[in-house]
mmCIF file of C-alpha atoms in Angstrom:
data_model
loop_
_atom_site.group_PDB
_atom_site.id
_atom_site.type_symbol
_atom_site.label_atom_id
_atom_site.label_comp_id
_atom_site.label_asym_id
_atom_site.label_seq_id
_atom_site.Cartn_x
_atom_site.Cartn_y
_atom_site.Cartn_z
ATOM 1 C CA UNK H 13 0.548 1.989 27.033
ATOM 2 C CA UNK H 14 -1.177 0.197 24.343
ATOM 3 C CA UNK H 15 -1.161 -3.807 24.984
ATOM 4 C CA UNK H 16 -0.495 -5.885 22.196
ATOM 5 C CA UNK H 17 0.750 -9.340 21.729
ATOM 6 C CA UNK H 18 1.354 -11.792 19.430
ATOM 7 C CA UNK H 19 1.122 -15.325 17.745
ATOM 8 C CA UNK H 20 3.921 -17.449 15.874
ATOM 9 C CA UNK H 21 4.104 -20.298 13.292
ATOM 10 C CA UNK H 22 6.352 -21.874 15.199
ATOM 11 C CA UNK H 23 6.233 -24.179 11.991
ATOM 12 C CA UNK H 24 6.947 -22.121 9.498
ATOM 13 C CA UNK H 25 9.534 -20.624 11.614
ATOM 14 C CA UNK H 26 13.338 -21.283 10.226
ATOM 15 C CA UNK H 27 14.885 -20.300 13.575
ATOM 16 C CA UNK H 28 16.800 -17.108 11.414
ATOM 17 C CA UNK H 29 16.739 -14.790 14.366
ATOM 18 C CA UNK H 30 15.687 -11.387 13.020
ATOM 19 C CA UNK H 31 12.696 -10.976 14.932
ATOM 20 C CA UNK H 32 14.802 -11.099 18.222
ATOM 21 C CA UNK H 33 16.681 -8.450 17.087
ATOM 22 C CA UNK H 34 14.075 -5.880 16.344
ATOM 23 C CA UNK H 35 11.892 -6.417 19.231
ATOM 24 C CA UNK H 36 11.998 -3.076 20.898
ATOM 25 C CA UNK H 37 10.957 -4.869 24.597
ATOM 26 C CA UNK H 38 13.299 -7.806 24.029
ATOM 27 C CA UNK H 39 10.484 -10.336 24.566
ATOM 28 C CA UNK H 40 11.031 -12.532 21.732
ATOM 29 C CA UNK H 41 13.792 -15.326 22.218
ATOM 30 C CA UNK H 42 14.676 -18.799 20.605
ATOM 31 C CA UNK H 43 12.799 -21.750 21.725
ATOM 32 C CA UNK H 44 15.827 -23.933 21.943
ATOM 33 C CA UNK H 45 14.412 -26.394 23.884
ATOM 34 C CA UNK H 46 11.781 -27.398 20.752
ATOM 35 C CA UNK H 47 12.818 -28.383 17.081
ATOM 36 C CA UNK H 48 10.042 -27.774 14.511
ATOM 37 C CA UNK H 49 9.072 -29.894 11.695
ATOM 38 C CA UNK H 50 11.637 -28.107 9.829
ATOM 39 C CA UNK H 51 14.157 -29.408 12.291
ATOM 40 C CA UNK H 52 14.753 -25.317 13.329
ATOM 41 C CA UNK H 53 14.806 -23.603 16.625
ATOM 42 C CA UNK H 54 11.628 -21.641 16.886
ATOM 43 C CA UNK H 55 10.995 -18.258 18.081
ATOM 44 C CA UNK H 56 8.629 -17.839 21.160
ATOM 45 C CA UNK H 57 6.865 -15.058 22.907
ATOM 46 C CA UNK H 58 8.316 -14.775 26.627
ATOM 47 C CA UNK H 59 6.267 -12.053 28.221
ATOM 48 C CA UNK H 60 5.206 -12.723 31.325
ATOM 49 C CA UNK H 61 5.101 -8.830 32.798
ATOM 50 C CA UNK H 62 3.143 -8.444 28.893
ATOM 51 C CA UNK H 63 5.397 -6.188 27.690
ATOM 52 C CA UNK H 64 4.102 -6.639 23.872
ATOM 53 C CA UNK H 65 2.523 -3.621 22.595
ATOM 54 C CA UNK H 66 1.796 -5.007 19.294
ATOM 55 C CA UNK H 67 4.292 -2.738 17.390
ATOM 56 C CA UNK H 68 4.330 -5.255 14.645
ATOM 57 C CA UNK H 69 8.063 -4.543 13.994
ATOM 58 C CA UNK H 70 8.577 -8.740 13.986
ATOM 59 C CA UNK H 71 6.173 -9.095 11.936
ATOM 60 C CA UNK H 72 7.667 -6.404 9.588
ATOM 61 C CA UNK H 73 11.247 -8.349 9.543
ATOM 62 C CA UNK H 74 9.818 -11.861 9.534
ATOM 63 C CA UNK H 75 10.781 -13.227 5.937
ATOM 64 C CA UNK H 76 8.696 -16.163 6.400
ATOM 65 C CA UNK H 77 5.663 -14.503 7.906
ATOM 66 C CA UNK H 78 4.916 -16.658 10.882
ATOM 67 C CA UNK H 79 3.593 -14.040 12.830
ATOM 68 C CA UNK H 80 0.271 -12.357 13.200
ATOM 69 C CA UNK H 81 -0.033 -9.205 15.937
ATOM 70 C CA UNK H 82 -2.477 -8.487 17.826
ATOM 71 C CA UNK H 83 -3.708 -5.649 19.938
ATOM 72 C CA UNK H 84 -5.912 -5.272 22.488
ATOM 73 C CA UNK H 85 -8.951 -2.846 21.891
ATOM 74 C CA UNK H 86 -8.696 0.920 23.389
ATOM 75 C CA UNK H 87 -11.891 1.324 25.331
ATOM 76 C CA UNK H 88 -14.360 4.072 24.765
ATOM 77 C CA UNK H 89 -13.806 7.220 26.655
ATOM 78 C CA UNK K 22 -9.775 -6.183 32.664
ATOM 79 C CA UNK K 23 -9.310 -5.838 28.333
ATOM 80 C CA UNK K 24 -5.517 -7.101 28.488
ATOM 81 C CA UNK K 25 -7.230 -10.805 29.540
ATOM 82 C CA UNK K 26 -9.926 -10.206 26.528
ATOM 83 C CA UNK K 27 -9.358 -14.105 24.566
ATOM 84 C CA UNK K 28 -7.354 -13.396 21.130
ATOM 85 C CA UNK K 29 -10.293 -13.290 19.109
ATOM 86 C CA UNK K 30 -11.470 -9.858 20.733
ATOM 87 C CA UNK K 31 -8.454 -8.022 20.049
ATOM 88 C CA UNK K 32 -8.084 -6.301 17.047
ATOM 89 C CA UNK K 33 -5.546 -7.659 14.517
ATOM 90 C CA UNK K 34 -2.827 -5.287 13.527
ATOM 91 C CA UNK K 35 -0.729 -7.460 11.384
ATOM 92 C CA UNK K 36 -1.853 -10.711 9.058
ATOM 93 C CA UNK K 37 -0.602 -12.623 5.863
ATOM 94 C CA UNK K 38 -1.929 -11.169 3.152
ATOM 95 C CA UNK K 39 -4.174 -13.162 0.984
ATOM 96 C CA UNK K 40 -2.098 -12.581 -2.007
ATOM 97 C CA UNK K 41 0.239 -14.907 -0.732
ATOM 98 C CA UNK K 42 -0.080 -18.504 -0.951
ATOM 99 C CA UNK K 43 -0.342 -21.101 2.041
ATOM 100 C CA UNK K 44 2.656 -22.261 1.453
ATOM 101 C CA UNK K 45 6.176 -22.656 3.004
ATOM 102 C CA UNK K 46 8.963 -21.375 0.883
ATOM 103 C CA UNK K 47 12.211 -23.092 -0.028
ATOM 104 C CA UNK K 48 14.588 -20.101 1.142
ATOM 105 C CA UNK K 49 17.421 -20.131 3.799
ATOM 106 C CA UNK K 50 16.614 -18.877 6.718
ATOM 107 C CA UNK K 51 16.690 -14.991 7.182
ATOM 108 C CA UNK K 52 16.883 -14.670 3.658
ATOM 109 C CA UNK K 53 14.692 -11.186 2.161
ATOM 110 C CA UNK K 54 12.896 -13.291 -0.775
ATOM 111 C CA UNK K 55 10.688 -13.534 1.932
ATOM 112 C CA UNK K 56 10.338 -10.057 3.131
ATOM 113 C CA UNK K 57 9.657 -8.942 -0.797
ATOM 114 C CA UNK K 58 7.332 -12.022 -1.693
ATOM 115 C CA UNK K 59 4.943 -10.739 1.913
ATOM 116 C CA UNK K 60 5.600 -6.611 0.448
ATOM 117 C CA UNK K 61 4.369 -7.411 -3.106
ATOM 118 C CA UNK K 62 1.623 -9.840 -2.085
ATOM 119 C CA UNK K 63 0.164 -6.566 1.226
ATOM 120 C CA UNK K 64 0.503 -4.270 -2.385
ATOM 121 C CA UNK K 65 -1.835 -6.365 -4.405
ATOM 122 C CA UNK K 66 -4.012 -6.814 -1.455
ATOM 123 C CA UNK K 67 -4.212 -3.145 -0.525
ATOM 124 C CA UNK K 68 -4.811 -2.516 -4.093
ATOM 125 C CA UNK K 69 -7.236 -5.270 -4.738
ATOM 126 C CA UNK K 70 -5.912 -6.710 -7.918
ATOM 127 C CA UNK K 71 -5.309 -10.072 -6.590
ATOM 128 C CA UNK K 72 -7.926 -10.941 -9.460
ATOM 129 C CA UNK K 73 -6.148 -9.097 -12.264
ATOM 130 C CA UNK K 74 -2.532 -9.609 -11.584
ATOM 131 C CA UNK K 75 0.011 -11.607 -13.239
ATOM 132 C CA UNK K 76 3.447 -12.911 -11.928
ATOM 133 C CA UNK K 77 6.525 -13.077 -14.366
ATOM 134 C CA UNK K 78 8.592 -15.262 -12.343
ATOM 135 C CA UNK K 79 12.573 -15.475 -13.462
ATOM 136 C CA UNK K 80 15.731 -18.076 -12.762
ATOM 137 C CA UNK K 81 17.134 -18.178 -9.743
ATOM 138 C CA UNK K 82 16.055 -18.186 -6.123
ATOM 139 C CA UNK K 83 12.825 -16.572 -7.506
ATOM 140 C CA UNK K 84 12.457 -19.352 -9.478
ATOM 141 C CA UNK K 85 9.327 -21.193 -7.365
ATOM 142 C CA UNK K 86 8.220 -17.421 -6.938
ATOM 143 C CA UNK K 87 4.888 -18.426 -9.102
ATOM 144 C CA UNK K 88 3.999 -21.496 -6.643
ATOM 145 C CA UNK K 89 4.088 -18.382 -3.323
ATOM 146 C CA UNK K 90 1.734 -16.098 -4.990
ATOM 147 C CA UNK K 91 -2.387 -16.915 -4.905
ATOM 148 C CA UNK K 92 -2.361 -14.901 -8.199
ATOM 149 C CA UNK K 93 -1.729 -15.829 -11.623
ATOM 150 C CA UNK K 94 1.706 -16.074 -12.434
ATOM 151 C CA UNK K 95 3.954 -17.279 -15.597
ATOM 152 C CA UNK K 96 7.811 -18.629 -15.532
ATOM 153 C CA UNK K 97 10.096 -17.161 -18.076
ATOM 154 C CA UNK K 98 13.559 -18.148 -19.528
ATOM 155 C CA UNK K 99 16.238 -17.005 -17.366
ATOM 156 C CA UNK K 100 16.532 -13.228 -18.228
ATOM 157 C CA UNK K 101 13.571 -13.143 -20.805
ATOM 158 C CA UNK K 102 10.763 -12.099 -17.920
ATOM 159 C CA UNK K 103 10.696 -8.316 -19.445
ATOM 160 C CA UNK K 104 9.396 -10.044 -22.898
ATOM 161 C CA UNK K 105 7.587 -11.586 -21.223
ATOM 162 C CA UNK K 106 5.671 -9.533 -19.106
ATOM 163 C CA UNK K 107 5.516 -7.682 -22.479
ATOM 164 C CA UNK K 108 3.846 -10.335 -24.170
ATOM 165 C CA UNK K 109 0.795 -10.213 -21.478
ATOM 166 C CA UNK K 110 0.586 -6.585 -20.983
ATOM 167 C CA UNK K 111 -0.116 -6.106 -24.606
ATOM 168 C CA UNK K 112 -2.639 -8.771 -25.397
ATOM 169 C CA UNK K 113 -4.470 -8.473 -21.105
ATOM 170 C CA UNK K 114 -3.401 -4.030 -20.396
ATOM 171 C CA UNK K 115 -6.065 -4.556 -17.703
ATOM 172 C CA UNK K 116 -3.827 -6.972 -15.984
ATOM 173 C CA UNK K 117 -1.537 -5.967 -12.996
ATOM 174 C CA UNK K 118 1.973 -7.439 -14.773
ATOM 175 C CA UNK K 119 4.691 -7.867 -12.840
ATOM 176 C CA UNK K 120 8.215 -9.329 -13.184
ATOM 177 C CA UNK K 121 10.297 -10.959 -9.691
ATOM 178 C CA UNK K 122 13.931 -10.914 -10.568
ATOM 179 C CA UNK K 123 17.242 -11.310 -8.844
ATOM 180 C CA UNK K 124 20.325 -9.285 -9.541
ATOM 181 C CA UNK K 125 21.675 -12.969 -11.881
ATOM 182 C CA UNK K 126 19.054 -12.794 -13.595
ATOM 183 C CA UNK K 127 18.212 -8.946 -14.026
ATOM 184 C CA UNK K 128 21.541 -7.292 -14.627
ATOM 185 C CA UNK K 129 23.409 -10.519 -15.818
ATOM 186 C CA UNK K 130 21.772 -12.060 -18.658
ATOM 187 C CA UNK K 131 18.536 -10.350 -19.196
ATOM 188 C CA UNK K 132 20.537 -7.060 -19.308
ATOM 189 C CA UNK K 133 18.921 -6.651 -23.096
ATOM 190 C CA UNK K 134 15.482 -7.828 -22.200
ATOM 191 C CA UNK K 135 15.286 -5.193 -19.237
ATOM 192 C CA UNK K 136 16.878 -2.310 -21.058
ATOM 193 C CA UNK K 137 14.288 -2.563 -23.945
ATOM 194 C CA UNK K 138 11.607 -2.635 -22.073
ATOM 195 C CA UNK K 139 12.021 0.173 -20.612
ATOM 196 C CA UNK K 140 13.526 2.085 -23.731
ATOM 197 C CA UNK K 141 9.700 1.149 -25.200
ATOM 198 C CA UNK K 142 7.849 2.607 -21.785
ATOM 199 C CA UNK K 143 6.094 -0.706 -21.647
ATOM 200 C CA UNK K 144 3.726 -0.452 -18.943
ATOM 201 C CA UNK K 145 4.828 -3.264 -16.475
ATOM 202 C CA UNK K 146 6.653 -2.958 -13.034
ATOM 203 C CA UNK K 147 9.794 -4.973 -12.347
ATOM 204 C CA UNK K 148 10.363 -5.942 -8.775
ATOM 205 C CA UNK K 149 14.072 -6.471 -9.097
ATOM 206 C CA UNK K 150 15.702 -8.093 -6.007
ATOM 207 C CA UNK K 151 19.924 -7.121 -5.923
ATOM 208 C CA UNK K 152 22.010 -9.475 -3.142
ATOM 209 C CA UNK K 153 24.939 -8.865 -5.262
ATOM 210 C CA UNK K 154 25.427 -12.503 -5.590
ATOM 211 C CA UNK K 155 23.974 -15.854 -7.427
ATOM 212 C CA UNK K 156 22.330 -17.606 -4.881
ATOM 213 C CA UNK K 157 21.280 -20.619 -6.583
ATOM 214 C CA UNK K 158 23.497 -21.545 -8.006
ATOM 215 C CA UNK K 159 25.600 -21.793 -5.210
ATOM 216 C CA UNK K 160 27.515 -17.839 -4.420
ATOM 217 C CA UNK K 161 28.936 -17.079 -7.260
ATOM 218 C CA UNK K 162 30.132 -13.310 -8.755
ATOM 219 C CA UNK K 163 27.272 -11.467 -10.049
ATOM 220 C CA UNK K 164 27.013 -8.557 -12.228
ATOM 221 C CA UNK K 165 26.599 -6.153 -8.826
ATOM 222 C CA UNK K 166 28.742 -7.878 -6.261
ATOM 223 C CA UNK K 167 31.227 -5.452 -4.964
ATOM 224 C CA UNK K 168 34.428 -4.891 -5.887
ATOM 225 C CA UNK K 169 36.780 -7.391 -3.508
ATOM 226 C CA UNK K 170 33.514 -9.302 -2.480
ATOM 227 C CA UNK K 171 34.216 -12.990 -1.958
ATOM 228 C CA UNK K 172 32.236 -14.959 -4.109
ATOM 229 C CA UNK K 173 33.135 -18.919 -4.600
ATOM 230 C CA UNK K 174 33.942 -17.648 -8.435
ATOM 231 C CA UNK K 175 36.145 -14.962 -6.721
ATOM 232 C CA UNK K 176 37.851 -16.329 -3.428
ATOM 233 C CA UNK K 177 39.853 -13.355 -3.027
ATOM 234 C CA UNK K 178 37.922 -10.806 -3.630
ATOM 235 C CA UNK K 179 36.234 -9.048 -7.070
ATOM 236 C CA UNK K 180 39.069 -7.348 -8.695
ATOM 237 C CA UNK K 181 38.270 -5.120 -10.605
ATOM 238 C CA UNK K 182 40.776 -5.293 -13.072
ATOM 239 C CA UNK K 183 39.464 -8.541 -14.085
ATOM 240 C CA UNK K 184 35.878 -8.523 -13.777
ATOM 241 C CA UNK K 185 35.404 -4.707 -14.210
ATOM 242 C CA UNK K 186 32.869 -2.706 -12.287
ATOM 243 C CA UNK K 187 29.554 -3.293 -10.897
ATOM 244 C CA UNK K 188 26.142 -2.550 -12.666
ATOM 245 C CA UNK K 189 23.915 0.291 -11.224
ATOM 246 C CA UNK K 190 20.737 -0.630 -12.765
ATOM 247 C CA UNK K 191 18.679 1.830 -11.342
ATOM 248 C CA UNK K 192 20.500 4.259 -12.501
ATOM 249 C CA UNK K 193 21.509 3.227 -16.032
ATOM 250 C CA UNK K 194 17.203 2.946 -16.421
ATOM 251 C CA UNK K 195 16.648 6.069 -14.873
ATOM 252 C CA UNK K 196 18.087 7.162 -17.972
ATOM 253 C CA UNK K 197 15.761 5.880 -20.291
ATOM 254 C CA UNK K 198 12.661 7.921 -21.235
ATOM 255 C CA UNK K 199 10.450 5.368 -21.398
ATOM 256 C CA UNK K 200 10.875 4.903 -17.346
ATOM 257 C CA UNK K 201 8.546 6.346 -15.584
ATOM 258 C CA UNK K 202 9.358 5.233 -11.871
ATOM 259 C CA UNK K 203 12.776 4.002 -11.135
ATOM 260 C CA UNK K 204 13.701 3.493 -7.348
ATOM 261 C CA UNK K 205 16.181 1.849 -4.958
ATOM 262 C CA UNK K 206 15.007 0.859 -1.638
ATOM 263 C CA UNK K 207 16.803 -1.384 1.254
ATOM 264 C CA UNK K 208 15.283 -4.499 2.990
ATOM 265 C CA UNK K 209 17.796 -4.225 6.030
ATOM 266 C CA UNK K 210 15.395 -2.675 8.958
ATOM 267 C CA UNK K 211 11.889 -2.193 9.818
ATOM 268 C CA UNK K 212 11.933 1.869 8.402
ATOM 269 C CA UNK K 213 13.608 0.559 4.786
ATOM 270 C CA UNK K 214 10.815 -2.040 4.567
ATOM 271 C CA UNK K 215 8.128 0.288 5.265
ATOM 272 C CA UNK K 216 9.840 2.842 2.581
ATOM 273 C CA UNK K 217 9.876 -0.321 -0.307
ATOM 274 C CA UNK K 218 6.756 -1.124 -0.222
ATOM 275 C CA UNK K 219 5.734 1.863 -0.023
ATOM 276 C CA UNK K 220 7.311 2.391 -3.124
ATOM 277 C CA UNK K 221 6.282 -1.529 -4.595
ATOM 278 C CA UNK K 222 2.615 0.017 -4.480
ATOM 279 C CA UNK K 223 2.979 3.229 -6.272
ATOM 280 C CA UNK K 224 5.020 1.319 -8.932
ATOM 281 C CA UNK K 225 1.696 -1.103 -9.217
ATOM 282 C CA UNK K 226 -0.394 2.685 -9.603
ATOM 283 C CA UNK K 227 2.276 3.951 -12.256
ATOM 284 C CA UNK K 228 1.547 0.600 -14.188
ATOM 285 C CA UNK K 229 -1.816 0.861 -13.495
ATOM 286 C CA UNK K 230 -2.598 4.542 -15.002
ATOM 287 C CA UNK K 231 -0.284 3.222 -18.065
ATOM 288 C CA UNK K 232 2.475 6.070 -17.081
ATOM 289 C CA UNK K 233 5.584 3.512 -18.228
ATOM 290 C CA UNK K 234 7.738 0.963 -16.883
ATOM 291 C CA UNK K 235 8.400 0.790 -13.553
ATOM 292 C CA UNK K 236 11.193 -0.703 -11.248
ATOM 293 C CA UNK K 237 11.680 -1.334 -7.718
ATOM 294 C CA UNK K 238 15.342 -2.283 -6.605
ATOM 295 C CA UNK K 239 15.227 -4.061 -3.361
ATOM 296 C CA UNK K 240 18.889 -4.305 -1.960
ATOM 297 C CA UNK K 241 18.536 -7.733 -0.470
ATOM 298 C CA UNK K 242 20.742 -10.196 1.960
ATOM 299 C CA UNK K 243 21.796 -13.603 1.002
ATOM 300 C CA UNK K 244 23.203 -14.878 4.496
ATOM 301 C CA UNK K 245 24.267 -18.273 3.525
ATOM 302 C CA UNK K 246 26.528 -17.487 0.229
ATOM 303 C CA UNK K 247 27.800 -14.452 2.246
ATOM 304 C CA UNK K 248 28.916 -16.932 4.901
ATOM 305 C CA UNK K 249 26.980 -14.424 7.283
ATOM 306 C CA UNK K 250 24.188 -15.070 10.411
ATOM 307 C CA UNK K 251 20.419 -13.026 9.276
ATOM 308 C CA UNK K 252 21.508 -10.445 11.485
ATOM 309 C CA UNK K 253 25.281 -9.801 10.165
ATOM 310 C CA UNK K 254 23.934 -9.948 6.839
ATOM 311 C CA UNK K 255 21.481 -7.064 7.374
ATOM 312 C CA UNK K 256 24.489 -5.071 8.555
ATOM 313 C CA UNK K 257 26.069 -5.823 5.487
ATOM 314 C CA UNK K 258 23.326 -4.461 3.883
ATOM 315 C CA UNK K 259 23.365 -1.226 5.646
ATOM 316 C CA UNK K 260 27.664 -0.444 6.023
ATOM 317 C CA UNK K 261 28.861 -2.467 2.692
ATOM 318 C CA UNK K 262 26.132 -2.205 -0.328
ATOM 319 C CA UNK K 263 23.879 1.510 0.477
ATOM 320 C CA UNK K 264 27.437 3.179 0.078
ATOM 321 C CA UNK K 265 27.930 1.720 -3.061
ATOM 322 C CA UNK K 266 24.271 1.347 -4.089
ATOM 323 C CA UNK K 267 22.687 4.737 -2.791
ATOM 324 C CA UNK K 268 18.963 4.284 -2.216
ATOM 325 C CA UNK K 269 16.450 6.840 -3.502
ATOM 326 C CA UNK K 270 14.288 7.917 -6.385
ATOM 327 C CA UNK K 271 16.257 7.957 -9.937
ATOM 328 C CA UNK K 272 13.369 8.658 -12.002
ATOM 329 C CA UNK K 273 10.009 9.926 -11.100
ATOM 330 C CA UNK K 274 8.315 11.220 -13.514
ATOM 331 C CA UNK K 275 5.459 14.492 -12.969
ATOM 332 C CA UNK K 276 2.594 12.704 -13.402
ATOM 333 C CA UNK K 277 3.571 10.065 -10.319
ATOM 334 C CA UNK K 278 3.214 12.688 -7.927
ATOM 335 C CA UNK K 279 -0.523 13.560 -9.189
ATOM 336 C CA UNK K 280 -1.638 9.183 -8.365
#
């Protein structure tokens, strides 16, 4: 399985939700214990077991593109 | 092993383009502005025009739209962006022109402006954004909000009987021989977004090659005149406005298909 993971903005963030919706390995949530400068909830990445295999789909759905995906480089054969 | 590589090893799969500006936008959260603004800024970047294009911005939400865009970018009077846009193609045709209009703005009072400019085949692209409601302004009845839709200017729902029938722009253009590319896209999931700007890039190429006018109909949410959470709104999206607004390709002309 490809690895993948990802970074947020937590600033930019406005806490709308979308991105834990789409996440196909349900490792996004709501950072409800933070308020950003914005005075939102932020999303965070909760992946302990790294689930994240960089699909990108957040990223896709994000209107206020706070998040850049990453993914790990497939070594040579 | 490579999953504890450090970040800067790993290959990135998914950035903000450089079309768009550093900049946080004024709209609600979970609203699609933002969704369009990132799929018209990856088009210019993918195309590498970010030099030679131009930004009509409009009235209404979209109204800051030049200030999110590291491109050049003009505001028009509410409605008049077409004329606009005309005005620059014509005297710059090696500029990328675009107009960013809601459905207010579009289908309400720059109904004339719109329909002319594609009647004359100008050779700009209109990136027209339909919520089916004025979100300014505060939620009230647009042009393409649904019939029985609560609005704040209808509280019991459109009736159609006094407010008549909702405007299909897409397809009253599609009409129009000077249109080249006329489509409808959704912004509700991941596969719709994919499909828009898919179709937001090969409206830039029919501009481009100076095949016509071109539009792009984004069916967009609004969740805080709808009265709606992000996520209900997207499912609004998908179960209340694709019936009524049914996405696909109204006019594509021969000569798309060869870009």
């Amino acid at each position: 399985m490809v690895k993948g993971t990802i970074t947020i903005d937590q600033d930019r963030c406005k806490g709308c939700e979308l991105c834990t919706g789409v996440c196909p390995k349900d490792v996004l949530v709501m950072d409800n214990d933070t308020l950003n400068a914005k005075g939102y909830h932020p999303a965070l990445l909760q992946d302990p077991d790294e689930l994240c295999t960089g699909c990108a789909q957040c990223a896709v759905i994000c209107p206020d593109v706070c998040i850049t995906v990453y993914r790990d480089p497939i070594p040579a054969r | 092993m490579m999953r504890d590589a450090p970040i800067s090893d790993r290959v990135v799969v998914y950035e903000r383009p450089q079309a768009l500006a550093d900049i946080h936008t004024h709209y609600c959260p979970g609203c699609t502005h933002g969704i369009s603004h990132r799929l018209v800024a990856e088009a210019i970047d993918e195309l590498g025009l970010n030099d030679r294009a131009i930004i009509v911005a409009s009235v209404g939400c979209s109204v800051f739209s030049y200030n999110y865009f590291d491109i050049d970018a003009c505001e028009a009077a509410h409605g008049r962006a077409p004329a606009m846009a005309t005005g620059l193609k014509r005297v710059s045709p090696d500029r990328l022109v675009f107009t960013y209009q809601g459905d207010g703005d579009l289908a309400s009072i720059g109904t004339a402006e719109i329909i002319h400019a594609a009647a004359r085949g100008e050779p700009v692209t209109a990136v027209f954004v339909n919520n089916a409601i004025y979100g300014m302004t505060g939620g009230q009845m647009a042009p393409t909000s649904l019939p029985g839709q609560k609005t704040t200017s209808s509280p019991f729902g459109r009736s159609t009987d006094i407010a008549g029938f909702p405007i299909r722009m897409s397809e009253v253009l599609a009409e129009l021989d000077g249109s080249a590319y006329i489509v409808r896209r959704s912004l509700h999931n991941v596969k719709e977004i994919r499909r828009a700007k898919k179709a937001i890039k090969t409206a830039f190429k029919v501009q481009m090659a100076g095949l016509g006018f071109s539009m792009v109909e984004l069916l967009s949410t609004c969740p805080t005149n709808w009265g709606m959470s992000a996520s209900d709104a997207l499912t609004w999206v998908a179960d209340t406005m694709v019936p009524y607004y049914p996405l696909g390709d109204y006019r594509v002309i021969d000569a798309v298909k060869d870009l």
